[in-house]
mmCIF file of C-alpha atoms in Angstrom:
data_model
loop_
_atom_site.group_PDB
_atom_site.id
_atom_site.type_symbol
_atom_site.label_atom_id
_atom_site.label_comp_id
_atom_site.label_asym_id
_atom_site.label_seq_id
_atom_site.Cartn_x
_atom_site.Cartn_y
_atom_site.Cartn_z
ATOM 1 C CA MET A 1 245.969 62.174 91.487
ATOM 2 C CA SER A 2 245.299 58.500 90.574
ATOM 3 C CA TYR A 3 244.496 56.685 87.304
ATOM 4 C CA TYR A 4 244.237 53.733 85.831
ATOM 5 C CA ASN A 5 246.693 52.233 83.629
ATOM 6 C CA PRO A 6 247.372 51.204 80.024
ATOM 7 C CA TYR A 7 245.670 47.302 80.399
ATOM 8 C CA GLU A 8 242.827 48.389 82.275
ATOM 9 C CA ILE A 9 242.216 50.935 80.497
ATOM 10 C CA ALA A 10 241.934 48.810 77.566
ATOM 11 C CA ASP A 11 240.082 46.634 79.464
ATOM 12 C CA ILE A 12 236.670 49.425 80.210
ATOM 13 C CA PHE A 13 236.952 50.735 77.095
ATOM 14 C CA GLY A 14 236.387 47.385 75.739
ATOM 15 C CA THR A 15 233.166 46.989 77.828
ATOM 16 C CA ALA A 16 231.870 50.118 77.847
ATOM 17 C CA SER A 17 232.084 49.413 73.907
ATOM 18 C CA GLN A 18 230.993 45.627 74.360
ATOM 19 C CA SER A 19 227.426 47.601 76.248
ATOM 20 C CA LYS A 20 226.984 49.667 73.872
ATOM 21 C CA ALA A 21 227.038 47.092 71.461
ATOM 22 C CA ARG A 22 223.822 45.403 73.097
ATOM 23 C CA THR A 23 222.890 48.577 73.956
ATOM 24 C CA PRO A 24 218.886 49.076 72.928
ATOM 25 C CA PHE A 25 218.442 51.146 69.360
ATOM 26 C CA ILE A 26 215.986 53.415 70.414
ATOM 27 C CA LYS A 27 218.737 54.910 73.532
ATOM 28 C CA PHE A 28 221.591 54.213 71.210
ATOM 29 C CA ALA A 29 220.194 56.821 68.279
ATOM 30 C CA ILE A 30 220.134 59.362 70.941
ATOM 31 C CA MET A 31 223.241 58.995 72.785
ATOM 32 C CA ALA A 32 223.960 58.995 68.929
ATOM 33 C CA ILE A 33 222.297 61.813 68.582
ATOM 34 C CA MET A 34 223.429 63.516 71.317
ATOM 35 C CA GLY A 35 227.289 62.874 70.449
ATOM 36 C CA GLY A 36 226.744 65.106 67.277
ATOM 37 C CA ILE A 37 225.022 67.230 69.616
ATOM 38 C CA PHE A 38 227.897 67.563 71.659
ATOM 39 C CA ILE A 39 230.645 67.414 68.891
ATOM 40 C CA ALA A 40 228.296 70.279 66.742
ATOM 41 C CA LEU A 41 228.059 72.595 69.423
ATOM 42 C CA GLY A 42 232.190 72.431 70.026
ATOM 43 C CA GLY A 43 232.091 72.957 66.644
ATOM 44 C CA LEU A 44 230.093 76.066 66.787
ATOM 45 C CA LEU A 45 232.073 78.183 69.768
ATOM 46 C CA THR A 46 234.974 77.441 68.023
ATOM 47 C CA VAL A 47 234.104 78.950 65.381
ATOM 48 C CA VAL A 48 232.070 81.527 67.144
ATOM 49 C CA VAL A 49 235.173 82.249 69.156
ATOM 50 C CA ALA A 50 238.318 82.005 66.916
ATOM 51 C CA GLY A 51 236.125 82.820 64.049
ATOM 52 C CA ASN A 52 235.666 86.536 65.366
ATOM 53 C CA MET A 53 239.586 86.978 66.357
ATOM 54 C CA ASN A 54 239.824 89.910 63.979
ATOM 55 C CA GLY A 55 243.582 91.427 64.005
ATOM 56 C CA ILE A 56 244.769 88.515 66.300
ATOM 57 C CA ALA A 57 247.936 86.522 65.297
ATOM 58 C CA LEU A 58 246.807 83.688 62.991
ATOM 59 C CA GLY A 59 248.759 81.299 66.177
ATOM 60 C CA LEU A 60 246.113 82.414 69.199
ATOM 61 C CA VAL A 61 243.363 82.359 66.444
ATOM 62 C CA LYS A 62 244.304 78.413 66.070
ATOM 63 C CA PHE A 63 245.920 77.804 68.825
ATOM 64 C CA THR A 64 242.066 79.145 70.985
ATOM 65 C CA ALA A 65 240.174 77.644 68.108
ATOM 66 C CA GLY A 66 242.264 74.346 69.015
ATOM 67 C CA ALA A 67 241.394 74.809 72.782
ATOM 68 C CA LEU A 68 238.261 75.045 72.138
ATOM 69 C CA PHE A 69 236.659 72.782 69.438
ATOM 70 C CA PRO A 70 237.402 69.481 72.220
ATOM 71 C CA VAL A 71 235.472 71.520 74.876
ATOM 72 C CA GLY A 72 232.615 69.287 72.165
ATOM 73 C CA LEU A 73 234.380 65.886 72.800
ATOM 74 C CA ILE A 74 234.627 66.105 76.456
ATOM 75 C CA MET A 75 230.696 67.441 77.005
ATOM 76 C CA VAL A 76 230.751 63.398 74.416
ATOM 77 C CA SER A 77 232.523 61.914 77.213
ATOM 78 C CA VAL A 78 231.160 63.272 80.631
ATOM 79 C CA ALA A 79 227.881 63.227 79.342
ATOM 80 C CA GLY A 80 227.692 59.611 78.035
ATOM 81 C CA ALA A 81 227.042 60.252 74.229
ATOM 82 C CA ASP A 82 227.707 58.179 71.464
ATOM 83 C CA LEU A 83 230.475 59.296 68.815
ATOM 84 C CA PHE A 84 231.784 57.885 66.447
ATOM 85 C CA THR A 85 234.621 59.009 65.966
ATOM 86 C CA SER A 86 235.838 57.196 68.880
ATOM 87 C CA ASP A 87 233.613 54.240 68.455
ATOM 88 C CA CYS A 88 236.159 53.135 65.860
ATOM 89 C CA ALA A 89 238.523 52.426 68.477
ATOM 90 C CA GLY A 90 236.043 51.346 71.140
ATOM 91 C CA MET A 91 234.338 48.755 68.524
ATOM 92 C CA THR A 92 236.944 48.020 67.598
ATOM 93 C CA LEU A 93 238.802 47.271 70.828
ATOM 94 C CA SER A 94 236.332 45.571 71.771
ATOM 95 C CA THR A 95 236.372 43.133 68.806
ATOM 96 C CA MET A 96 240.031 42.265 68.884
ATOM 97 C CA GLN A 97 239.143 41.037 72.294
ATOM 98 C CA LYS A 98 236.423 39.194 72.032
ATOM 99 C CA LYS A 99 233.823 41.115 73.560
ATOM 100 C CA THR A 100 232.004 42.166 70.610
ATOM 101 C CA VAL A 101 231.518 40.307 66.760
ATOM 102 C CA TRP A 102 231.861 41.920 63.367
ATOM 103 C CA THR A 103 228.740 42.785 62.648
ATOM 104 C CA ASP A 104 228.269 44.551 66.274
ATOM 105 C CA LEU A 105 230.819 47.002 65.703
ATOM 106 C CA LEU A 106 230.051 46.956 61.616
ATOM 107 C CA LYS A 107 226.257 48.476 63.520
ATOM 108 C CA VAL A 108 227.913 50.211 65.712
ATOM 109 C CA TRP A 109 229.579 51.919 63.187
ATOM 110 C CA ALA A 110 227.144 52.694 61.164
ATOM 111 C CA LEU A 111 224.205 54.049 63.801
ATOM 112 C CA SER A 112 226.858 56.164 65.202
ATOM 113 C CA TYR A 113 227.414 57.974 61.970
ATOM 114 C CA ALA A 114 223.607 58.021 60.918
ATOM 115 C CA PHE A 115 222.996 59.631 64.256
ATOM 116 C CA ASN A 116 225.743 61.491 64.273
ATOM 117 C CA PHE A 117 225.234 63.308 61.339
ATOM 118 C CA ILE A 118 221.720 64.228 62.100
ATOM 119 C CA GLY A 119 222.282 65.738 65.543
ATOM 120 C CA SER A 120 225.014 67.573 64.349
ATOM 121 C CA GLN A 121 222.765 68.771 61.965
ATOM 122 C CA LEU A 122 220.224 70.058 64.139
ATOM 123 C CA VAL A 123 222.722 72.295 65.508
ATOM 124 C CA ALA A 124 223.505 73.331 61.710
ATOM 125 C CA TYR A 125 219.946 74.275 61.537
ATOM 126 C CA PHE A 126 218.224 75.041 64.899
ATOM 127 C CA MET A 127 221.275 76.480 66.655
ATOM 128 C CA THR A 128 222.919 78.451 63.384
ATOM 129 C CA TYR A 129 220.629 78.741 60.665
ATOM 130 C CA LYS A 130 217.605 79.922 61.993
ATOM 131 C CA THR A 131 219.440 82.446 65.219
ATOM 132 C CA GLY A 132 222.054 84.029 63.014
ATOM 133 C CA ILE A 133 224.891 83.560 65.154
ATOM 134 C CA LEU A 134 227.462 83.830 61.972
ATOM 135 C CA ARG A 135 228.006 86.589 61.206
ATOM 136 C CA THR A 136 230.554 88.016 58.766
ATOM 137 C CA ASP A 137 233.501 87.755 60.724
ATOM 138 C CA ALA A 138 233.052 83.875 61.238
ATOM 139 C CA VAL A 139 231.211 82.316 58.289
ATOM 140 C CA ASN A 140 234.863 84.045 56.051
ATOM 141 C CA TYR A 141 236.522 82.209 58.890
ATOM 142 C CA VAL A 142 234.685 78.800 57.296
ATOM 143 C CA THR A 143 235.185 79.300 53.880
ATOM 144 C CA GLY A 144 238.703 80.097 54.330
ATOM 145 C CA ILE A 145 239.351 76.800 56.587
ATOM 146 C CA ALA A 146 237.289 75.243 54.158
ATOM 147 C CA ASN A 147 239.483 76.525 51.169
ATOM 148 C CA GLY A 148 242.336 76.309 52.323
ATOM 149 C CA LYS A 149 241.336 72.320 53.053
ATOM 150 C CA LEU A 150 240.674 72.242 48.996
ATOM 151 C CA LYS A 151 243.964 72.602 47.738
ATOM 152 C CA TYR A 152 244.968 68.827 49.311
ATOM 153 C CA SER A 153 244.123 65.923 47.083
ATOM 154 C CA TRP A 154 241.607 63.340 47.808
ATOM 155 C CA ASP A 155 244.374 60.930 49.408
ATOM 156 C CA ILE A 156 245.985 63.272 51.863
ATOM 157 C CA VAL A 157 242.894 64.821 52.935
ATOM 158 C CA PHE A 158 241.626 60.526 53.765
ATOM 159 C CA LEU A 159 245.094 60.676 55.888
ATOM 160 C CA LYS A 160 244.390 63.652 57.689
ATOM 161 C CA GLY A 161 241.696 62.475 58.420
ATOM 162 C CA ILE A 162 242.661 59.628 60.105
ATOM 163 C CA GLY A 163 245.613 62.128 61.950
ATOM 164 C CA ALA A 164 242.093 63.324 63.459
ATOM 165 C CA ASN A 165 240.464 60.168 64.082
ATOM 166 C CA ALA A 166 243.466 58.510 65.876
ATOM 167 C CA LEU A 167 243.628 61.460 68.137
ATOM 168 C CA VAL A 168 240.062 61.863 68.935
ATOM 169 C CA CYS A 169 239.839 58.128 70.079
ATOM 170 C CA LEU A 170 243.821 58.882 72.100
ATOM 171 C CA GLY A 171 241.401 61.604 73.705
ATOM 172 C CA THR A 172 238.506 59.009 74.358
ATOM 173 C CA TRP A 173 241.114 57.103 75.926
ATOM 174 C CA MET A 174 242.621 59.584 78.167
ATOM 175 C CA GLY A 175 239.305 60.082 79.393
ATOM 176 C CA TYR A 176 239.118 56.406 80.373
ATOM 177 C CA ALA A 177 242.183 56.363 81.989
ATOM 178 C CA GLY A 178 241.045 58.494 84.465
ATOM 179 C CA LYS A 179 239.382 57.813 87.579
ATOM 180 C CA ASP A 180 237.712 60.858 88.759
ATOM 181 C CA ILE A 181 236.273 63.874 86.236
ATOM 182 C CA ILE A 182 238.497 65.669 86.362
#
């Protein structure tokens, strides 16, 4: 198995972000909507499976959730969709490499965030609400997660969000390391 070294990854990642900044609006919007759809599907898969693991040790439930959620990021990476969280690293890198300028970075961030939101809401409405896929156990699971997060102050949630985004960026970086999909 071969892979690119970190210098090669930085060049590939920066060039990909440069290309993204030059993508026509409608194509970028579709890529970002698909990114929101894919990441939401990964989240939905996690909730449906982990939320219905009644009577299973909590550690195993968390492990399962942790193993399933990245399926959304894998879909984004393999399908070539756009995700705001990975754009935080990619666009910053390409801007620091002088392949893009700050206005490119801000434009991609704003559009990606907005269209990822639209994609995720499409999944929430059509795949979740309209199908009724979330039964009581899964709803209780999500409610429990949300309530658990409410015990933290805003600044702690913000810092945890930075940490989570760093992991997504690292996952994307590692995806660029591979010379094949395996």
